[in-house]
Tab-separated table of C-alpha atoms in Angstrom:
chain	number	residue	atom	x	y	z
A	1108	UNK	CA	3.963	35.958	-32.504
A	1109	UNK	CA	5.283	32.856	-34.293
A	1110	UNK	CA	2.489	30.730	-33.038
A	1111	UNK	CA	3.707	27.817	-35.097
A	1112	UNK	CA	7.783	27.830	-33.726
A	1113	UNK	CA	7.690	24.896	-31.079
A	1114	UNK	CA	11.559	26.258	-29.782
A	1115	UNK	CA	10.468	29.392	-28.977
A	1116	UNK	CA	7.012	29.049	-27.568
A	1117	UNK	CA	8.532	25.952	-25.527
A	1118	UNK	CA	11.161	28.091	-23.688
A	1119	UNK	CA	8.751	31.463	-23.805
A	1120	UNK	CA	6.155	28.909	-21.678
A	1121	UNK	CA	9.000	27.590	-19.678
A	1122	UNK	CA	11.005	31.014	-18.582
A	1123	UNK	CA	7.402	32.038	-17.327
A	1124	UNK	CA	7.077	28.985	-15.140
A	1125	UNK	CA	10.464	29.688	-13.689
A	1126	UNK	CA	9.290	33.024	-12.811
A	1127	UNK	CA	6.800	31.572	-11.010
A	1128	UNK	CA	4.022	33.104	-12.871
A	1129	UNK	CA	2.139	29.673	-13.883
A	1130	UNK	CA	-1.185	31.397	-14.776
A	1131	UNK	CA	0.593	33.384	-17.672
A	1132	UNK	CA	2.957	30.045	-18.439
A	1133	UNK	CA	-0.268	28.460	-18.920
A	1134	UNK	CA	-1.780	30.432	-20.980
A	1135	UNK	CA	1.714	30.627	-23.353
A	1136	UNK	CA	1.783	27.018	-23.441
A	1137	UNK	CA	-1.790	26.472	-24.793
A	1138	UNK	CA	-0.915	27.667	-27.938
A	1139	UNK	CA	1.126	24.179	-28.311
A	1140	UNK	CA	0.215	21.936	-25.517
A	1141	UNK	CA	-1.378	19.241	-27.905
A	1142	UNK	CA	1.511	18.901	-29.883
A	1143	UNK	CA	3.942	15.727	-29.811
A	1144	UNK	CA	7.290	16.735	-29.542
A	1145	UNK	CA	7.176	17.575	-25.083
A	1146	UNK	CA	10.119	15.997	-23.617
A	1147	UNK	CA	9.617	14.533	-19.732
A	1148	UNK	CA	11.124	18.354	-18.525
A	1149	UNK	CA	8.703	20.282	-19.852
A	1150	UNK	CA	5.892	17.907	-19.500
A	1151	UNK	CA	6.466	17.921	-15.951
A	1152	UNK	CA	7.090	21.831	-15.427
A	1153	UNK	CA	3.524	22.516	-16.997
A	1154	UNK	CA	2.069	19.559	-15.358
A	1155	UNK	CA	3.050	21.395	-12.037
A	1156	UNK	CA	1.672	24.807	-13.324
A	1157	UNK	CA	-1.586	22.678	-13.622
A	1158	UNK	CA	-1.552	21.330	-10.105
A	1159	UNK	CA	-0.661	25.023	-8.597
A	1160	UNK	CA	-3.434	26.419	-10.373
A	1161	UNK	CA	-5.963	23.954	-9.027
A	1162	UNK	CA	-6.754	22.593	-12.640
A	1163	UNK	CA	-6.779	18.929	-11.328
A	1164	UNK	CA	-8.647	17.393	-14.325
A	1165	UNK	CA	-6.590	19.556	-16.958
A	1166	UNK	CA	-3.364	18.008	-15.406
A	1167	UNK	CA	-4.390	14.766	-14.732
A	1168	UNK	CA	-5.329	14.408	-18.682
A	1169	UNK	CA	-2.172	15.817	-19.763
A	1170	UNK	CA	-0.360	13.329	-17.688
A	1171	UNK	CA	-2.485	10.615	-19.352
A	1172	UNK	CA	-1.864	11.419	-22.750
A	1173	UNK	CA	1.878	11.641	-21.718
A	1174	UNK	CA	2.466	8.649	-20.136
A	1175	UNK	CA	1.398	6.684	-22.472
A	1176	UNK	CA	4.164	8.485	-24.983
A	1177	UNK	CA	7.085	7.846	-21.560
A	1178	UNK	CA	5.350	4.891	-19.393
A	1179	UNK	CA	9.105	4.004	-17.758
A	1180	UNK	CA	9.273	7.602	-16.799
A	1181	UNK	CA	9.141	7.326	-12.921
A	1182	UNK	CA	8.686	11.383	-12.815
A	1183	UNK	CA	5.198	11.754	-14.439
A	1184	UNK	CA	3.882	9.124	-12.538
A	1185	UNK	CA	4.672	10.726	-9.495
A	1186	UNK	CA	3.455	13.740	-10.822
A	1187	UNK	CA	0.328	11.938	-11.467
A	1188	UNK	CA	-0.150	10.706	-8.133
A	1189	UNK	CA	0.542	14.166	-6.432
A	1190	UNK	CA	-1.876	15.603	-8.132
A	1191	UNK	CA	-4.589	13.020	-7.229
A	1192	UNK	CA	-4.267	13.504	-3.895
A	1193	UNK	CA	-4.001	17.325	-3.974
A	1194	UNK	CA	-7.354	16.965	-5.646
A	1195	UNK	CA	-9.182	14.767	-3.080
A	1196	UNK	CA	-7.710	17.413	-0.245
A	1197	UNK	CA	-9.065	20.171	-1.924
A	1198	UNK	CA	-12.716	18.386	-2.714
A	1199	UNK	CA	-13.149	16.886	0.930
A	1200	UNK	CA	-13.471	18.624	4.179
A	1201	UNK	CA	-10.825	16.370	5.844
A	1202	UNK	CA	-12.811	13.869	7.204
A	1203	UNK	CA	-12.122	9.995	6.188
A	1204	UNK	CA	-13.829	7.038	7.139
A	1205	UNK	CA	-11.782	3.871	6.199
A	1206	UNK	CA	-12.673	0.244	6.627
A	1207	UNK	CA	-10.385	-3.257	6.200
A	1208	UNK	CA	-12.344	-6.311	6.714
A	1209	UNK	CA	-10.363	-9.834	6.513
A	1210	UNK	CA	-11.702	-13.307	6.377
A	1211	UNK	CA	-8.710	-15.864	6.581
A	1212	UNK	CA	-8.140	-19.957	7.825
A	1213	UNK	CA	-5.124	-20.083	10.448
A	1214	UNK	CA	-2.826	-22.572	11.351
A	1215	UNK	CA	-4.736	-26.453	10.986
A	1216	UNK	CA	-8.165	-24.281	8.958
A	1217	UNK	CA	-9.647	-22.641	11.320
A	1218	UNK	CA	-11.832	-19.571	10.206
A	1219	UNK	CA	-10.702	-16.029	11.612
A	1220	UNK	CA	-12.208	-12.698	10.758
A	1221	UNK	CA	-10.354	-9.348	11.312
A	1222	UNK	CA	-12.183	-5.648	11.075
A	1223	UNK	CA	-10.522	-2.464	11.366
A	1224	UNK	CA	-12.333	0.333	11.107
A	1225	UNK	CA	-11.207	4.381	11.210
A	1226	UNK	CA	-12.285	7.856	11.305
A	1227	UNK	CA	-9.552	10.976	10.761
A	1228	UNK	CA	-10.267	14.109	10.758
A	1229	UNK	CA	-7.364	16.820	9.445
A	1230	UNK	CA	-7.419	19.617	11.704
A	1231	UNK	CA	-4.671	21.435	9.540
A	1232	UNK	CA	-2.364	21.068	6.441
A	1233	UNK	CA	0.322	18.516	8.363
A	1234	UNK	CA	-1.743	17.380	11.217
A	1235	UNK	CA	-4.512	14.432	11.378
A	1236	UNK	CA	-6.146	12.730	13.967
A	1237	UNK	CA	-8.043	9.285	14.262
A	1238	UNK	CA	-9.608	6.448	15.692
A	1239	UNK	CA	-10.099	3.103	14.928
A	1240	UNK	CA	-12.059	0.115	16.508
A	1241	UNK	CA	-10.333	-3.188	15.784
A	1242	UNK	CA	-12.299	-6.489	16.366
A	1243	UNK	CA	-10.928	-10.219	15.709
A	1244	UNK	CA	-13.541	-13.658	15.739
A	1245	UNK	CA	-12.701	-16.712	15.914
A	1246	UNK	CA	-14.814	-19.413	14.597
A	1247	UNK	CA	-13.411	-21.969	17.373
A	1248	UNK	CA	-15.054	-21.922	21.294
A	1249	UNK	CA	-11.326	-22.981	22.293
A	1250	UNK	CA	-9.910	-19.758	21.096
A	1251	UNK	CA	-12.694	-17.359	21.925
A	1252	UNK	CA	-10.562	-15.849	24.602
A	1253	UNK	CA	-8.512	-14.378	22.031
A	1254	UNK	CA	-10.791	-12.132	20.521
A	1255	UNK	CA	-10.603	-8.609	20.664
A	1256	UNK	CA	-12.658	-5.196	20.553
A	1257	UNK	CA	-9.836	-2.912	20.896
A	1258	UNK	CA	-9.644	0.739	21.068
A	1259	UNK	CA	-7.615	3.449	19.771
A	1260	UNK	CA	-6.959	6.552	19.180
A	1261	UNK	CA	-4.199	8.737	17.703
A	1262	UNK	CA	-2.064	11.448	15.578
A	1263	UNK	CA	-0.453	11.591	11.955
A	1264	UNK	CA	1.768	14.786	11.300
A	1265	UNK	CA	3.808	15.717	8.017
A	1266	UNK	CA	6.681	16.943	9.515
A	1267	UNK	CA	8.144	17.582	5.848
A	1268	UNK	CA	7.300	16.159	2.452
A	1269	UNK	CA	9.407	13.898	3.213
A	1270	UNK	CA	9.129	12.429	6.918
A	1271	UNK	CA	6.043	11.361	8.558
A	1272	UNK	CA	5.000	10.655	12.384
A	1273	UNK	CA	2.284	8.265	13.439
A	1274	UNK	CA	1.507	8.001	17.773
A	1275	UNK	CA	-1.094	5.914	18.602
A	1276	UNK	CA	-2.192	4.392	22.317
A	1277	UNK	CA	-5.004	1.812	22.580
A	1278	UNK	CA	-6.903	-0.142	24.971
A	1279	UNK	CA	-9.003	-3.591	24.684
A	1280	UNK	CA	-12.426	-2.737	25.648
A	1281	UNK	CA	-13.992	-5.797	26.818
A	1282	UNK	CA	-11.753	-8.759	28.409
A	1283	UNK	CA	-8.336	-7.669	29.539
A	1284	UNK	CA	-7.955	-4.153	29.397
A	1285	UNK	CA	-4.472	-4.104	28.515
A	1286	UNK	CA	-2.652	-1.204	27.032
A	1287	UNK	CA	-0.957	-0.121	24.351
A	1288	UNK	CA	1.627	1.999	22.286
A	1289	UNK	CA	2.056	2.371	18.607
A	1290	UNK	CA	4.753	4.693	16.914
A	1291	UNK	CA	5.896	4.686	13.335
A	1292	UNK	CA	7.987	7.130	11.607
A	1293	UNK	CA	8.303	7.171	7.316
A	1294	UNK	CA	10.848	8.971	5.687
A	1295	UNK	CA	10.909	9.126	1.915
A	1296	UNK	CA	14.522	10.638	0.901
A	1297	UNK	CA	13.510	10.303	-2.800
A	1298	UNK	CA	11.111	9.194	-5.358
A	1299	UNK	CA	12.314	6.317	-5.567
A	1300	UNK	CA	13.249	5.195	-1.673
A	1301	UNK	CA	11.075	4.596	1.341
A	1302	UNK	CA	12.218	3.780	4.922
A	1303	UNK	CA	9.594	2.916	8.109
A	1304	UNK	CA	10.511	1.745	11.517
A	1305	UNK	CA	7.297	1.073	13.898
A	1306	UNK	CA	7.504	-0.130	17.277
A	1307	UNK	CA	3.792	-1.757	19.238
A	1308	UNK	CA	3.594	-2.505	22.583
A	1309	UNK	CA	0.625	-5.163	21.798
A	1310	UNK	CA	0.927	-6.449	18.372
A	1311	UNK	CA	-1.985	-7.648	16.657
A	1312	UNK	CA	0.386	-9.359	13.913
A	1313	UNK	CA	0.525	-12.910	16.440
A	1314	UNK	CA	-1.862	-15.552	16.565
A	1315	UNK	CA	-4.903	-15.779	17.898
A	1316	UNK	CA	-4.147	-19.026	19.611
A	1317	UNK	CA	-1.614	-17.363	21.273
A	1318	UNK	CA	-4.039	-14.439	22.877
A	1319	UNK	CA	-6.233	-17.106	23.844
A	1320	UNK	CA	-3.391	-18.575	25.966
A	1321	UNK	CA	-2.852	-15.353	27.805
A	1322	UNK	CA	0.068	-14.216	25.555
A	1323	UNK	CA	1.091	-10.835	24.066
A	1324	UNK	CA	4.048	-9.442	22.431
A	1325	UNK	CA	5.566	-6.875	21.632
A	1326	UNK	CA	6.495	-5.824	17.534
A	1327	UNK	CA	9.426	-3.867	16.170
A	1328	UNK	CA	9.391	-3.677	12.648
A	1329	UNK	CA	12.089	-1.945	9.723
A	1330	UNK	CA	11.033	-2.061	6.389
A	1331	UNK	CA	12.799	-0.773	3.109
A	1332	UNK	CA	11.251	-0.330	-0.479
A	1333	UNK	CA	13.498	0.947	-3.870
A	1334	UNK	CA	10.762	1.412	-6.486
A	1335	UNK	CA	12.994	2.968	-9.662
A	1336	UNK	CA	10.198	2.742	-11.767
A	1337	UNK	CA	7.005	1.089	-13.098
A	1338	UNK	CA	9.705	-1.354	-14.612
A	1339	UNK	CA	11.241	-3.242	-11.128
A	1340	UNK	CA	11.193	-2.608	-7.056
A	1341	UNK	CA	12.843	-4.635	-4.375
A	1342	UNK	CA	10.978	-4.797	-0.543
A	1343	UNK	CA	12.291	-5.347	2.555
A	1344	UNK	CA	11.057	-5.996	6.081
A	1345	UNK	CA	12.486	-7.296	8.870
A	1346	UNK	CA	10.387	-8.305	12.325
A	1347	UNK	CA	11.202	-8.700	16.075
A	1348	UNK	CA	8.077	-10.175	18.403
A	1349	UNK	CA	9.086	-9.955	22.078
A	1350	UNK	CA	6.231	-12.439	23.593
A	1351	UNK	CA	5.179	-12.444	27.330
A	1352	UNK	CA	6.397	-16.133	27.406
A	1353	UNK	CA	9.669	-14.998	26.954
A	1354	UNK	CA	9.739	-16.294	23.463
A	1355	UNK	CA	11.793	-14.002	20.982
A	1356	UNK	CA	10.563	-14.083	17.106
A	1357	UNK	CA	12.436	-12.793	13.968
A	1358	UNK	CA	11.827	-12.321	10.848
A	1359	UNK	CA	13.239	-11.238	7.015
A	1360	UNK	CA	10.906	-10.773	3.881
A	1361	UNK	CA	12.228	-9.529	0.966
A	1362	UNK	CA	10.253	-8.961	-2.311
A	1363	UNK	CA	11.589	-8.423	-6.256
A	1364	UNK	CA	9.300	-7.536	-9.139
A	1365	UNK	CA	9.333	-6.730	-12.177
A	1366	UNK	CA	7.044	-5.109	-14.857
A	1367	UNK	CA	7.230	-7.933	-17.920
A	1368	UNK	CA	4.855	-5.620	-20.420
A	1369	UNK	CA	2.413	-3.016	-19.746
A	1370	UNK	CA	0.338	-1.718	-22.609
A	1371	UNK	CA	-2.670	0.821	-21.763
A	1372	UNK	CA	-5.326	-1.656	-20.376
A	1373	UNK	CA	-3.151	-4.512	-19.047
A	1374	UNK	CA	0.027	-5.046	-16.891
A	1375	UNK	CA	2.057	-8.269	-16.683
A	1376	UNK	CA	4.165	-8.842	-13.368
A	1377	UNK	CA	6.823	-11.251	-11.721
A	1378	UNK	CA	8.024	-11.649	-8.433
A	1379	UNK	CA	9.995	-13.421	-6.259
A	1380	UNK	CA	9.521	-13.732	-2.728
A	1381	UNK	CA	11.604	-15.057	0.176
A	1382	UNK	CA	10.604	-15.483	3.607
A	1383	UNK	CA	12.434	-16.685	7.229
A	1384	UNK	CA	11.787	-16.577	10.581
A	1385	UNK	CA	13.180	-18.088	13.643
A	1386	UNK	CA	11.994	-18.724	17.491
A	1387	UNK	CA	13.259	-19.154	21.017
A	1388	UNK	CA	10.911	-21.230	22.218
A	1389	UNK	CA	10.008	-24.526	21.709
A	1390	UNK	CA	6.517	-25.978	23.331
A	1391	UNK	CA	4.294	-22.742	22.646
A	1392	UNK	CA	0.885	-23.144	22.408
A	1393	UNK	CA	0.555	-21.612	19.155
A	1394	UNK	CA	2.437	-22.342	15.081
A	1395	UNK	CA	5.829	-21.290	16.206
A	1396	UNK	CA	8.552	-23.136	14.179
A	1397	UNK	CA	12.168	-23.429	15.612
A	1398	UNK	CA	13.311	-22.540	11.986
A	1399	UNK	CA	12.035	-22.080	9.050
A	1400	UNK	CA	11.861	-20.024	5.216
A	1401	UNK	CA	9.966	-19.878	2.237
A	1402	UNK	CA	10.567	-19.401	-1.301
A	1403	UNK	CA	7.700	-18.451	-4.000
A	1404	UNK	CA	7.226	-16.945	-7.961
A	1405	UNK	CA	4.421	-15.015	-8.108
A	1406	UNK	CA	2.894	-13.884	-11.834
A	1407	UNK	CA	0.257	-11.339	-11.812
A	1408	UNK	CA	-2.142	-9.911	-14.123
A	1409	UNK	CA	-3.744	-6.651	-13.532
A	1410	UNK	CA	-6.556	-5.329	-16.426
A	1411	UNK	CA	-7.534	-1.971	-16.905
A	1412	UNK	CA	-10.866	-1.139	-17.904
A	1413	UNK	CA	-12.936	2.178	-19.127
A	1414	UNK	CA	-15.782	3.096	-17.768
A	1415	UNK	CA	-18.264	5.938	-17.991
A	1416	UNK	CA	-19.677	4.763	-14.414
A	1417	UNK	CA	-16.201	4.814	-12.492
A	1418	UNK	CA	-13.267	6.918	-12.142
A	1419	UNK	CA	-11.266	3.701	-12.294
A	1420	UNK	CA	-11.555	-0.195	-12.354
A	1421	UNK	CA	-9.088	-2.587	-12.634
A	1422	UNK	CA	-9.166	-6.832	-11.705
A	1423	UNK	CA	-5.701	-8.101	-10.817
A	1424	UNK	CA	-5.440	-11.846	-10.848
A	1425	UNK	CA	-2.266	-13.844	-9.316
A	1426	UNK	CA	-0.926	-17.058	-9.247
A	1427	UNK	CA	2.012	-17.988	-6.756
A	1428	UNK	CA	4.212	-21.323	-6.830
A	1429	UNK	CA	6.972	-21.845	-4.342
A	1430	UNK	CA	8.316	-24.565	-1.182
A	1431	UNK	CA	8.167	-24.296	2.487
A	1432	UNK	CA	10.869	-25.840	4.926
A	1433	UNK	CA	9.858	-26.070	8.749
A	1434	UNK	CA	12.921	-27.312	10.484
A	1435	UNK	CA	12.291	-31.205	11.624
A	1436	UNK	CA	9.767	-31.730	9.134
A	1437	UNK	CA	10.123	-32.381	4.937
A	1438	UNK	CA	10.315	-29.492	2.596
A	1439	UNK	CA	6.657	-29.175	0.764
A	1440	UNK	CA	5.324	-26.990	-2.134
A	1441	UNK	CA	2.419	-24.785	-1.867
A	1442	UNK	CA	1.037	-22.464	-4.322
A	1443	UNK	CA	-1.781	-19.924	-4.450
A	1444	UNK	CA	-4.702	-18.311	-6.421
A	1445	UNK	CA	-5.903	-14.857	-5.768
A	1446	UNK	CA	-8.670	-12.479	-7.751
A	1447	UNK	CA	-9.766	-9.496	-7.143
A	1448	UNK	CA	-11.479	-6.357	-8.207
A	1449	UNK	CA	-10.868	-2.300	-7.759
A	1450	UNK	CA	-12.947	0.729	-7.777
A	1451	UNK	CA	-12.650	4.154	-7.752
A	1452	UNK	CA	-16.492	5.307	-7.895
A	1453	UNK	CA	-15.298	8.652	-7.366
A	1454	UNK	CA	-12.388	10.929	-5.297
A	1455	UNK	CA	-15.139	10.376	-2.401
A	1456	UNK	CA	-15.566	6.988	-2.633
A	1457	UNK	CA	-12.549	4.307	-3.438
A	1458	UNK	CA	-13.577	0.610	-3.092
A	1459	UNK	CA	-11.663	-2.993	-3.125
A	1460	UNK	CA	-12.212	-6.896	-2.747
A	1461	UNK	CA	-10.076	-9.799	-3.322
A	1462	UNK	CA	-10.547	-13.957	-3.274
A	1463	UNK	CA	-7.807	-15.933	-2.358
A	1464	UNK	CA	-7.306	-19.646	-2.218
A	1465	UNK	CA	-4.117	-22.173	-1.802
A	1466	UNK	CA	-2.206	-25.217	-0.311
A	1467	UNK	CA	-0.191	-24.720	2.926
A	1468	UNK	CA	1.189	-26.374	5.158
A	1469	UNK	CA	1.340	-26.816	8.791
A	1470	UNK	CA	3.700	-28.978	11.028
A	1471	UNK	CA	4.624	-30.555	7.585
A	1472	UNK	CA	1.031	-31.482	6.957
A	1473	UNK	CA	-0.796	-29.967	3.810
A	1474	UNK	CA	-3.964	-27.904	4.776
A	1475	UNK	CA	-5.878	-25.831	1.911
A	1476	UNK	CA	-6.650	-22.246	3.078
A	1477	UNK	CA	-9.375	-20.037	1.814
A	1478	UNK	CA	-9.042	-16.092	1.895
A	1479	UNK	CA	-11.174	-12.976	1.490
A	1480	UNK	CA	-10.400	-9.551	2.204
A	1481	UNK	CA	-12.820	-6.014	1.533
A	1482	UNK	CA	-11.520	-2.584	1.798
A	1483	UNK	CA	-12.984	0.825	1.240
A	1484	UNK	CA	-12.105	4.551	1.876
A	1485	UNK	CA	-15.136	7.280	2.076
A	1486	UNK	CA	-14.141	10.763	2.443
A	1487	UNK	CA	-17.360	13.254	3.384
């Protein structure tokens, strides 16, 4: 009756949703879902219905078409992203093979290479195991006692929807054998805040000179992340690096962005980043400043594109300005060019490279540094 009165088929669709009958809210909201007078509440309460009822590709168009009408609305984009992943649960068996392969020049240019690679397996709804393999090269004889083939295996559990575990222990295969113990713990309160604190008994965020000499360290890490909206977010993370030469590291990053225009196939971004750090120990064998801090604008542009090929693509380019003080030495600038491309072939298949390629500086000296970095996620 009275197909044509938005009022009463609104709260007719919505008094059926509350009564947790989605299938028959559903149905009652068809008879207006395409028009254009939804507010966020009741694009949100259908958009649920949608995900309950396992019709993934209905909601995710809905959402679509709807964000583009309320793109600073934080709550259909989480929406959005919920029902993404409740889609690539339901179409994969659990299994995930995920790969992160790194190509950078450390301190004074020389070449490193970093690959992590990991299988998971979920063997229920909260609980996933996994392995990874982690190898680092260094292009450098001197340094070749750094490298690693290390080992590890471990467990993620969803405690809630909000707080998540992570144990891990590992082992280096080949040279020294040596141990360790990874534990994280993530608690989001809200959309909008995130909290982690990880602890590793061998870091593999220290140099590579610095394995070479015989020296490992130990990483605590807090990190912090307010993301209101599309619109701005502030990051950050603070460090502590025990090392086995008794040296003790710390370090703040913080990160602001904002969103300067977004339009449906491009996104304009600023940031501003600010680094420091600060060690005990002078005389290490490895880039360890007494003192030091950073400060750098960063303006990226990310593009959007349509295919009938892909589920998504996008190319994000960057460009980065800023100074660098080193206590003892002059203040220099550096800056930074990155480009790089992203693929979603399908919810099996995701797929991601990226070009980088700056001034830094070293000891007060000015050293160019290339980057490239390859990621991918497979789920069978």
């Amino acid at each position: 009756h009275f197909p044509k009165d938005y009022p009463l088929q609104r709260d007719y669709a919505i008094v059926t949703a509350w009564s947790d009958d989605c299938k028959l809210a559903l149905k009652r909201f068809k008879k207006i879902q395409n028009s254009s007078k939804h507010k966020p509440y009741i694009i949100t309460l259908m958009g649920e219905c949608m995900v309950k009822q396992g019709r993934y590709k209905d909601a995710l168009s809905f959402l679509d078409k709807s964000q583009k009408r309320y793109p600073n609305y934080s709550g259909l984009r989480h929406l959005r992203q919920k029902a993404l992943i409740e889609e690539a649960s339901r179409t994969s068996s659990g299994t995930e093979i995920k790969n992160y392969t790194q190509y950078n020049e450390s301190d004074q240019g020389f070449p490193e290479w970093l690959v992590l690679t990991e299988a998971s397996f979920q063997v229920s709804k909260r609980n996933r195991f996994f392995s990874q393999y982690i190898i680092s090269r260094s292009s450098d004889d001197a340094f070749k006692a750094g490298e690693q083939d290390r080992l590890a295996i471990g467990w993620r559990y969803q405690y809630s929807p909000h707080l998540f575990l992570e144990q891990s222990v590992s082992k280096d295969v080949k040279e020294n054998g040596l141990g360790g113990s990874l534990s994280r713990i993530r608690y989001n309160p809200s959309d909008t805040w995130n909290f982690e604190f990880m602890h590793d008994t061998y870091s593999l965020d220290i140099p590579i000179r610095a394995k070479a000499s015989n020296v490992e360290a130990k990483q605590t890490t807090f990190s912090m992340t307010y993301d209101v909206d599309e619109s701005w977010y502030g990051y950050v993370t603070v460090n502590r690096y025990r090392f086995s030469d008794t040296n003790i590291r710390e370090s703040l990053y913080g990160e602001y962005g904002i969103l300067l225009l977004k339009k449906t196939d491009l996104e304009h971004r600023l940031s501003v980043e600010v680094y420091s750090s600060r060690n005990s120990l002078t005389g290490a064998p490895y880039f360890n400043p007494i003192k030091d801090k950073s400060l750098s604008l960063t303006y990226k542009l990310d593009l959007h594109f349509r295919s009938s090929r892909f589920d998504k693509h996008s190319d994000q380019f960057s460009i980065s300005l800023g100074q660098y003080d080193q206590k003892g030495f002059a203040t220099r600038g550096r800056w930074g060019l990155y480009y790089g491309q992203d693929y979603k072939i399908s919810n099996r298949f995701h797929f991601s490279y990226g070009l980088g390629y700056g001034r830094n500086v070293y000891d007060g000296q000015l050293e160019s540094e290339k980057k490239f970095e390859m990621k991918f996620v497979l789920r069978l």
